[in-house]
Coordinates of C-alpha atoms in Angstrom, one line a residue:
M1 CA -67.6 199.6 -143.3
W2 CA -71.2 200.3 -141.7
G3 CA -73.7 202.7 -143.1
L4 CA -72.9 205.5 -145.4
P5 CA -69.5 207.0 -143.9
V6 CA -70.0 210.5 -145.1
I7 CA -67.2 211.8 -142.3
P8 CA -64.3 209.3 -143.5
L9 CA -65.7 210.5 -147.2
L10 CA -65.4 214.4 -146.4
I11 CA -61.9 213.5 -144.6
N12 CA -60.3 212.0 -147.8
F13 CA -61.7 214.5 -150.1
C14 CA -60.1 217.4 -148.1
G15 CA -57.1 215.5 -147.7
A16 CA -56.8 215.5 -152.2
L17 CA -57.5 219.3 -152.1
L18 CA -54.1 219.4 -150.0
G19 CA -52.1 216.4 -151.9
F20 CA -53.1 218.7 -155.0
V21 CA -51.8 221.9 -154.0
A22 CA -49.1 219.9 -152.4
T23 CA -48.2 218.2 -156.0
L24 CA -48.7 221.6 -157.3
T25 CA -45.8 222.9 -155.2
L26 CA -43.8 220.0 -154.5
I27 CA -42.7 219.7 -158.6
P28 CA -41.3 222.8 -159.2
A29 CA -39.7 222.7 -155.6
F30 CA -37.7 219.7 -156.2
K31 CA -37.0 220.6 -160.2
D32 CA -33.5 221.6 -159.7
H33 CA -32.9 218.1 -157.5
F34 CA -33.4 215.7 -160.2
I35 CA -31.8 217.5 -162.9
A36 CA -28.9 218.1 -160.4
A37 CA -29.6 213.9 -159.9
K38 CA -29.2 213.8 -163.7
L39 CA -32.9 212.4 -163.4
F40 CA -33.7 214.8 -167.0
G41 CA -34.1 214.3 -170.6
I42 CA -34.8 216.5 -173.5
D43 CA -37.7 216.7 -175.2
L44 CA -37.6 215.2 -178.8
N45 CA -40.6 217.2 -180.0
K46 CA -39.6 220.6 -179.2
T47 CA -37.3 223.1 -180.3
S48 CA -35.4 223.8 -177.3
K49 CA -32.9 221.3 -175.9
Q50 CA -33.8 222.6 -172.4
P51 CA -33.3 220.1 -169.9
I52 CA -36.7 218.7 -168.4
P53 CA -36.9 216.4 -165.3
E54 CA -38.0 213.2 -164.8
S55 CA -39.8 211.1 -163.3
Q56 CA -42.2 213.1 -161.4
G57 CA -44.7 210.5 -160.9
V58 CA -42.5 209.7 -157.7
I59 CA -43.9 213.3 -156.4
S60 CA -47.3 212.8 -156.7
G61 CA -47.1 208.7 -156.1
A62 CA -45.1 209.9 -152.9
V63 CA -48.3 212.7 -151.7
F64 CA -50.8 210.1 -152.7
L65 CA -49.0 207.4 -150.1
I66 CA -48.6 210.0 -147.4
I67 CA -52.4 211.3 -147.3
L68 CA -53.4 207.6 -147.4
F69 CA -50.9 206.8 -144.7
C70 CA -52.8 209.2 -142.4
F71 CA -56.0 208.2 -143.9
I72 CA -55.6 204.8 -142.4
P73 CA -57.1 205.1 -139.2
V74 CA -60.2 207.0 -140.3
P75 CA -62.5 204.3 -142.0
F76 CA -62.0 202.5 -138.8
L77 CA -63.1 205.4 -136.7
S78 CA -66.5 203.8 -134.9
C79 CA -64.2 201.6 -133.5
F80 CA -61.7 203.7 -131.8
V81 CA -64.0 206.7 -130.5
E82 CA -66.9 204.3 -129.3
E83 CA -66.4 202.5 -126.0
E84 CA -67.7 199.2 -127.6
C85 CA -66.5 197.6 -130.6
K86 CA -68.5 194.8 -131.3
A87 CA -66.6 193.3 -134.0
F88 CA -62.9 195.5 -135.8
P89 CA -63.2 194.8 -139.7
H90 CA -59.9 193.1 -139.3
H91 CA -60.3 192.0 -142.9
E92 CA -61.1 195.4 -144.3
F93 CA -57.8 196.8 -142.5
V94 CA -55.8 194.5 -144.1
E95 CA -57.2 195.0 -147.6
F96 CA -56.0 198.7 -147.1
I97 CA -52.6 197.9 -146.1
G98 CA -52.0 195.7 -148.2
S99 CA -53.1 197.5 -151.5
L100 CA -50.6 200.6 -150.1
L101 CA -48.3 197.9 -149.8
A102 CA -48.7 197.3 -153.5
I103 CA -48.6 200.7 -154.8
C104 CA -45.5 201.3 -152.8
C105 CA -43.8 198.7 -154.1
M106 CA -44.8 199.2 -157.8
I107 CA -43.9 203.5 -157.0
F108 CA -40.0 202.1 -155.8
L109 CA -39.7 199.9 -159.0
G110 CA -40.4 202.6 -161.1
F111 CA -38.8 204.6 -160.1
A112 CA -36.3 202.2 -160.2
D113 CA -36.9 201.3 -163.9
D114 CA -36.6 205.3 -164.4
V115 CA -33.3 205.0 -162.4
L116 CA -31.5 201.7 -164.0
N117 CA -33.4 202.2 -167.6
L118 CA -34.5 198.8 -167.4
R119 CA -35.5 196.4 -170.5
W120 CA -39.0 195.6 -171.3
R121 CA -38.8 192.0 -170.1
H122 CA -37.9 193.6 -166.6
K123 CA -40.6 195.8 -167.0
L124 CA -43.1 192.8 -167.1
L125 CA -41.4 191.5 -164.2
L126 CA -41.7 194.3 -161.9
P127 CA -45.3 194.7 -161.5
T128 CA -45.6 191.2 -161.2
M129 CA -43.6 191.2 -158.1
A130 CA -45.6 194.3 -156.6
S131 CA -48.6 192.1 -157.5
L132 CA -47.6 189.5 -154.9
P133 CA -49.1 191.3 -152.0
L134 CA -52.4 192.2 -153.7
L135 CA -52.9 188.2 -154.0
M136 CA -52.4 187.6 -151.0
V137 CA -54.8 189.9 -149.5
Y138 CA -57.8 188.6 -152.2
F139 CA -56.7 185.0 -151.4
T140 CA -56.5 185.6 -147.4
N141 CA -59.8 188.1 -147.4
F142 CA -62.0 186.0 -150.3
G143 CA -60.2 183.3 -151.4
N144 CA -63.5 183.1 -153.9
T145 CA -62.0 181.9 -157.5
T146 CA -65.8 180.9 -158.8
I147 CA -67.0 183.0 -161.6
V148 CA -70.5 183.7 -163.0
V149 CA -70.3 182.4 -167.2
P150 CA -71.7 184.7 -169.5
K151 CA -75.3 183.3 -171.3
P152 CA -73.9 182.0 -174.1
F153 CA -71.3 179.9 -172.6
R154 CA -73.8 179.0 -170.0
M155 CA -75.0 175.4 -172.0
L156 CA -71.0 173.9 -172.5
L157 CA -69.8 175.4 -168.9
G158 CA -72.9 175.5 -166.4
M159 CA -73.9 178.8 -164.8
H160 CA -70.7 178.8 -162.9
L161 CA -66.9 178.0 -163.0
D162 CA -64.7 177.4 -160.2
L163 CA -61.1 178.5 -162.4
G164 CA -59.1 177.7 -158.9
I165 CA -55.2 179.1 -159.5
L166 CA -56.1 180.7 -163.1
Y167 CA -57.9 183.4 -161.3
Y168 CA -54.9 184.5 -159.4
V169 CA -53.2 184.2 -163.0
Y170 CA -55.8 186.1 -164.3
M171 CA -55.3 188.9 -161.5
G172 CA -51.4 188.8 -161.9
M173 CA -52.1 189.2 -165.7
L174 CA -53.9 192.3 -164.8
A175 CA -52.2 194.1 -163.1
V176 CA -48.9 193.5 -165.4
F177 CA -51.6 195.3 -168.5
C178 CA -52.9 198.2 -166.0
T179 CA -48.9 199.2 -165.9
N180 CA -47.9 198.4 -168.8
A181 CA -51.1 199.3 -170.9
I182 CA -50.5 203.0 -169.6
N183 CA -46.7 202.6 -170.4
I184 CA -47.3 201.9 -174.2
L185 CA -49.6 204.8 -174.7
A186 CA -47.3 207.9 -174.4
G187 CA -44.7 210.2 -175.6
I188 CA -46.2 213.2 -175.9
N189 CA -46.8 215.9 -173.2
G190 CA -49.9 215.1 -171.0
L191 CA -51.2 212.0 -172.3
E192 CA -50.0 209.7 -169.7
A193 CA -51.5 211.6 -166.8
G194 CA -53.8 213.1 -168.7
Q195 CA -55.8 209.3 -169.7
S196 CA -54.9 208.0 -165.9
L197 CA -56.9 211.2 -165.1
V198 CA -60.0 210.8 -167.6
I199 CA -59.6 206.8 -166.5
A200 CA -59.5 207.4 -162.6
A201 CA -63.0 210.2 -163.2
S202 CA -64.7 207.3 -164.9
I203 CA -64.1 204.9 -161.6
I204 CA -65.5 207.4 -159.4
T205 CA -68.6 208.2 -161.2
F206 CA -68.8 204.7 -161.5
N207 CA -68.4 204.0 -157.7
V208 CA -70.4 206.8 -156.8
V209 CA -73.4 205.6 -159.0
E210 CA -73.0 201.9 -157.2
L211 CA -72.8 202.9 -153.4
N212 CA -77.0 202.4 -153.5
G213 CA -76.3 198.9 -155.0
D214 CA -75.3 195.2 -153.4
Y215 CA -71.5 196.4 -152.8
R216 CA -71.1 199.2 -151.4
D217 CA -68.5 198.6 -149.6
D218 CA -66.4 197.8 -152.3
H219 CA -67.1 200.9 -153.7
I220 CA -66.2 202.6 -150.9
F221 CA -62.9 201.4 -150.7
S222 CA -62.3 202.2 -154.3
L223 CA -63.3 205.8 -153.5
Y224 CA -61.0 206.1 -151.0
F225 CA -57.8 205.7 -153.4
M226 CA -59.4 207.0 -156.6
I227 CA -59.9 210.1 -155.4
P228 CA -56.9 211.2 -153.8
F229 CA -55.3 209.6 -156.8
F230 CA -57.7 212.0 -159.1
F231 CA -56.2 215.2 -157.2
T232 CA -52.8 214.2 -157.4
T233 CA -53.0 213.3 -160.9
L234 CA -54.7 216.5 -161.6
G235 CA -51.8 218.8 -160.0
L236 CA -48.9 216.7 -161.9
L237 CA -51.1 217.4 -165.2
Y238 CA -50.9 220.9 -164.4
H239 CA -47.4 220.5 -164.8
N240 CA -46.9 217.8 -167.3
W241 CA -49.4 219.8 -170.1
Y242 CA -48.1 221.1 -173.5
P243 CA -45.4 222.6 -173.3
S244 CA -44.1 220.1 -170.4
S245 CA -42.3 221.7 -167.4
V246 CA -41.9 218.0 -166.3
F247 CA -41.5 214.0 -167.6
V248 CA -44.4 211.7 -165.7
G249 CA -41.7 208.8 -166.3
D250 CA -42.3 205.1 -166.0
T251 CA -42.7 205.7 -162.5
F252 CA -46.3 207.3 -162.6
C253 CA -47.5 204.9 -165.5
Y254 CA -46.6 202.2 -162.5
F255 CA -48.1 203.8 -160.4
A256 CA -51.2 204.7 -161.4
G257 CA -51.4 201.3 -163.3
M258 CA -50.7 199.1 -159.9
T259 CA -53.9 201.9 -158.1
F260 CA -56.3 200.9 -160.8
A261 CA -55.5 197.3 -160.4
V262 CA -55.9 197.5 -156.7
V263 CA -59.2 198.8 -156.6
G264 CA -60.5 196.9 -159.6
I265 CA -59.2 193.3 -158.0
L266 CA -60.3 194.3 -154.1
G267 CA -63.8 196.4 -155.2
H268 CA -64.8 193.1 -157.3
F269 CA -65.2 195.1 -160.8
S270 CA -62.6 194.3 -162.5
K271 CA -64.2 193.7 -165.6
T272 CA -65.4 197.0 -165.5
M273 CA -62.5 198.4 -165.0
L274 CA -60.6 196.9 -168.1
L275 CA -64.0 198.2 -170.3
F276 CA -62.5 201.6 -169.0
F277 CA -59.0 200.9 -170.7
I278 CA -60.8 200.6 -174.2
P279 CA -58.3 202.6 -175.6
Q280 CA -55.1 200.8 -174.3
V281 CA -56.6 197.5 -175.0
L282 CA -56.9 198.7 -178.6
N283 CA -53.3 200.7 -178.4
F284 CA -51.9 197.1 -177.1
L285 CA -53.6 195.2 -180.5
Y286 CA -52.2 197.4 -182.6
S287 CA -49.1 197.4 -181.0
L288 CA -48.6 194.1 -180.5
P289 CA -46.8 192.9 -184.1
Q290 CA -43.9 195.1 -182.6
L291 CA -44.5 194.5 -179.1
F292 CA -43.2 190.9 -179.9
H293 CA -40.6 192.2 -182.2
I294 CA -42.5 190.0 -185.3
I295 CA -42.3 193.2 -187.1
P296 CA -38.4 195.7 -185.8
C297 CA -39.6 198.0 -183.1
P298 CA -37.6 200.9 -182.0
R299 CA -36.6 202.2 -178.5
H300 CA -38.9 205.4 -178.7
R301 CA -41.7 205.3 -180.8
L302 CA -42.9 208.6 -180.0
P303 CA -44.2 210.8 -183.1
R304 CA -41.6 212.9 -184.8
L305 CA -41.9 216.9 -185.3
N306 CA -41.2 218.2 -188.3
H307 CA -39.6 221.7 -187.5
G308 CA -40.9 223.5 -190.8
T309 CA -44.1 223.3 -190.1
G310 CA -44.3 222.5 -185.8
K311 CA -46.4 220.0 -186.4
L312 CA -46.1 216.2 -185.2
E313 CA -45.7 213.6 -187.9
M314 CA -46.1 209.8 -188.2
S315 CA -42.5 207.5 -187.3
Y316 CA -41.1 205.4 -188.8
S317 CA -39.5 202.1 -188.3
K318 CA -36.8 201.5 -190.7
F319 CA -35.8 197.7 -191.6
R320 CA -33.8 195.4 -194.5
T321 CA -37.1 193.8 -196.2
K322 CA -35.3 190.2 -196.3
S323 CA -34.8 190.2 -192.2
L324 CA -38.4 189.9 -191.6
S325 CA -40.1 187.1 -191.4
A326 CA -42.3 185.5 -193.5
L327 CA -45.4 186.2 -190.3
G328 CA -44.1 189.7 -190.5
K329 CA -44.5 190.0 -194.3
Y330 CA -48.1 189.3 -194.1
I331 CA -48.6 190.9 -191.1
L332 CA -48.0 194.1 -193.1
K333 CA -49.3 192.8 -196.5
V334 CA -52.8 192.6 -193.9
S335 CA -52.1 195.9 -192.2
E336 CA -51.6 198.0 -195.7
T337 CA -54.4 196.3 -197.2
L338 CA -56.7 197.3 -194.3
N339 CA -55.2 200.7 -195.0
I340 CA -54.5 200.8 -190.7
V341 CA -50.6 200.5 -191.3
D342 CA -48.4 202.9 -193.9
V343 CA -46.0 200.8 -195.8
R344 CA -42.8 201.9 -198.0
Q345 CA -40.0 200.2 -199.8
E346 CA -36.8 201.5 -201.2
M347 CA -33.4 200.8 -202.5
D348 CA -30.6 201.3 -200.7
E349 CA -27.1 200.8 -201.6
D350 CA -28.3 198.2 -203.7
E351 CA -30.5 196.8 -200.9
E352 CA -34.2 197.0 -200.5
Y353 CA -35.2 198.6 -197.0
T354 CA -38.9 198.7 -196.0
E355 CA -40.3 201.5 -193.7
C356 CA -43.7 201.0 -192.1
N357 CA -45.0 203.9 -189.3
N358 CA -45.3 202.5 -185.5
M359 CA -48.0 200.8 -184.3
T360 CA -49.3 203.0 -181.9
L361 CA -52.5 205.1 -181.5
I362 CA -51.0 208.4 -181.6
N363 CA -49.7 207.1 -184.9
F364 CA -52.8 205.7 -186.1
V365 CA -54.5 209.7 -185.0
I366 CA -52.1 211.6 -187.4
K367 CA -52.3 209.1 -190.1
L368 CA -56.5 209.8 -190.1
I369 CA -56.2 213.4 -189.5
G370 CA -52.6 214.1 -191.2
P371 CA -49.9 216.3 -188.9
A372 CA -51.0 218.2 -186.2
P373 CA -49.9 219.9 -183.5
E374 CA -48.7 218.3 -179.9
Q375 CA -51.3 220.1 -178.1
T376 CA -54.3 219.0 -180.8
L377 CA -53.2 215.7 -180.7
T378 CA -53.0 215.3 -176.8
V379 CA -56.6 216.9 -176.8
L380 CA -57.8 214.4 -179.3
L381 CA -56.2 211.7 -177.6
L382 CA -58.3 212.2 -174.7
L383 CA -61.2 212.6 -176.5
I384 CA -60.9 209.2 -177.4
Q385 CA -60.3 208.0 -174.0
V386 CA -63.8 210.0 -173.0
M387 CA -65.5 208.2 -175.7
G388 CA -64.5 205.0 -174.8
S389 CA -65.5 205.7 -171.3
T390 CA -68.7 206.2 -172.1
I391 CA -69.2 203.3 -174.6
A392 CA -67.9 201.6 -171.1
F393 CA -70.7 202.7 -169.3
L394 CA -73.1 201.8 -172.2
I395 CA -71.8 198.7 -172.3
R396 CA -72.1 198.3 -168.3
Y397 CA -75.3 199.0 -167.6
Q398 CA -77.2 198.3 -170.9
L399 CA -75.6 195.7 -172.9
V400 CA -74.3 193.7 -170.2
R401 CA -77.9 192.0 -170.0
L402 CA -76.9 189.9 -173.0
F403 CA -74.3 188.2 -170.8
Y404 CA -75.5 188.7 -167.5
D405 CA -78.6 188.5 -165.4
V406 CA -78.9 191.7 -164.1

């Protein structure tokens, strides 16, 4: 794109504001429709058992898509308005359309997951399929699979290394991680939308800072997606904040994750984007023993409500001790020694049972601070997300000198 496109960015911002208002308005307007279609759930952390509409991420996702569909010609107005257009930027147009296709596919597949309640193995497959348009756009527009080797490894690997097809595997895995990382750090009001909002704000800040750099066009491309995403998510968060009147559903987690993957991959800052996922990476690593079923994993790992105190406490997984593999016993022993998991043993009907807290960042925070009200817990986790972004900027602009020439 040519120069700093002030008018397209302004139009994009105005469209995003309209998207915020539309999301605020449409969610309560469609509430009864979702309940009538039996797309509702019960908030397990509330004493009230009233039905709450689920999958509301499909509304914010639809508003987001409408904004960007209408925005498609705007970045290329100079070629439509001027008498002569020396060279239409087809590669940028393909980027834009391919990105929207990948996000649209992910919203559709996410909504299918909410309706059909798919298994976890399918949750890994869906983002992989939806990322294919994105990978094809990268292949046709760029095709560059060469990376700059970090300084500590240059003696072995040289200055540059061509990863070939492994680079596409990395990008596909990035899309899978981004979608599922948000999905597994969930379970309390406002957390999914809140963490996505903080990540989006961090990416927008990074893009604005980099507008004066060598890759301005890539960051402008990212802003075109992140600004509408930020405002539509803000509208969703308003209704999802404690006490939540709607649930965002897997649709939103997939939609948010794919949007981040799109801007990270096609904006050529995937490593920086991953830095904004520090809390999600820590939660993923902490959850690995349960995700791979080395330690039994219940379907829902959200904290449990103590009806007497009104506070959330750690939830536990209970299983027969003898059913645990040697690796599982070793992991529990090490985790208990490090005091990162609460482990209990008890006898029940002449058989020994083991209980351990579900391995999520939410339960770990409760372990550190004790039982807490749901709203307080959400605020603390979002502050951790903000701290993660602060550390990410520190790494990106200071510690990066230890690994790359900047």
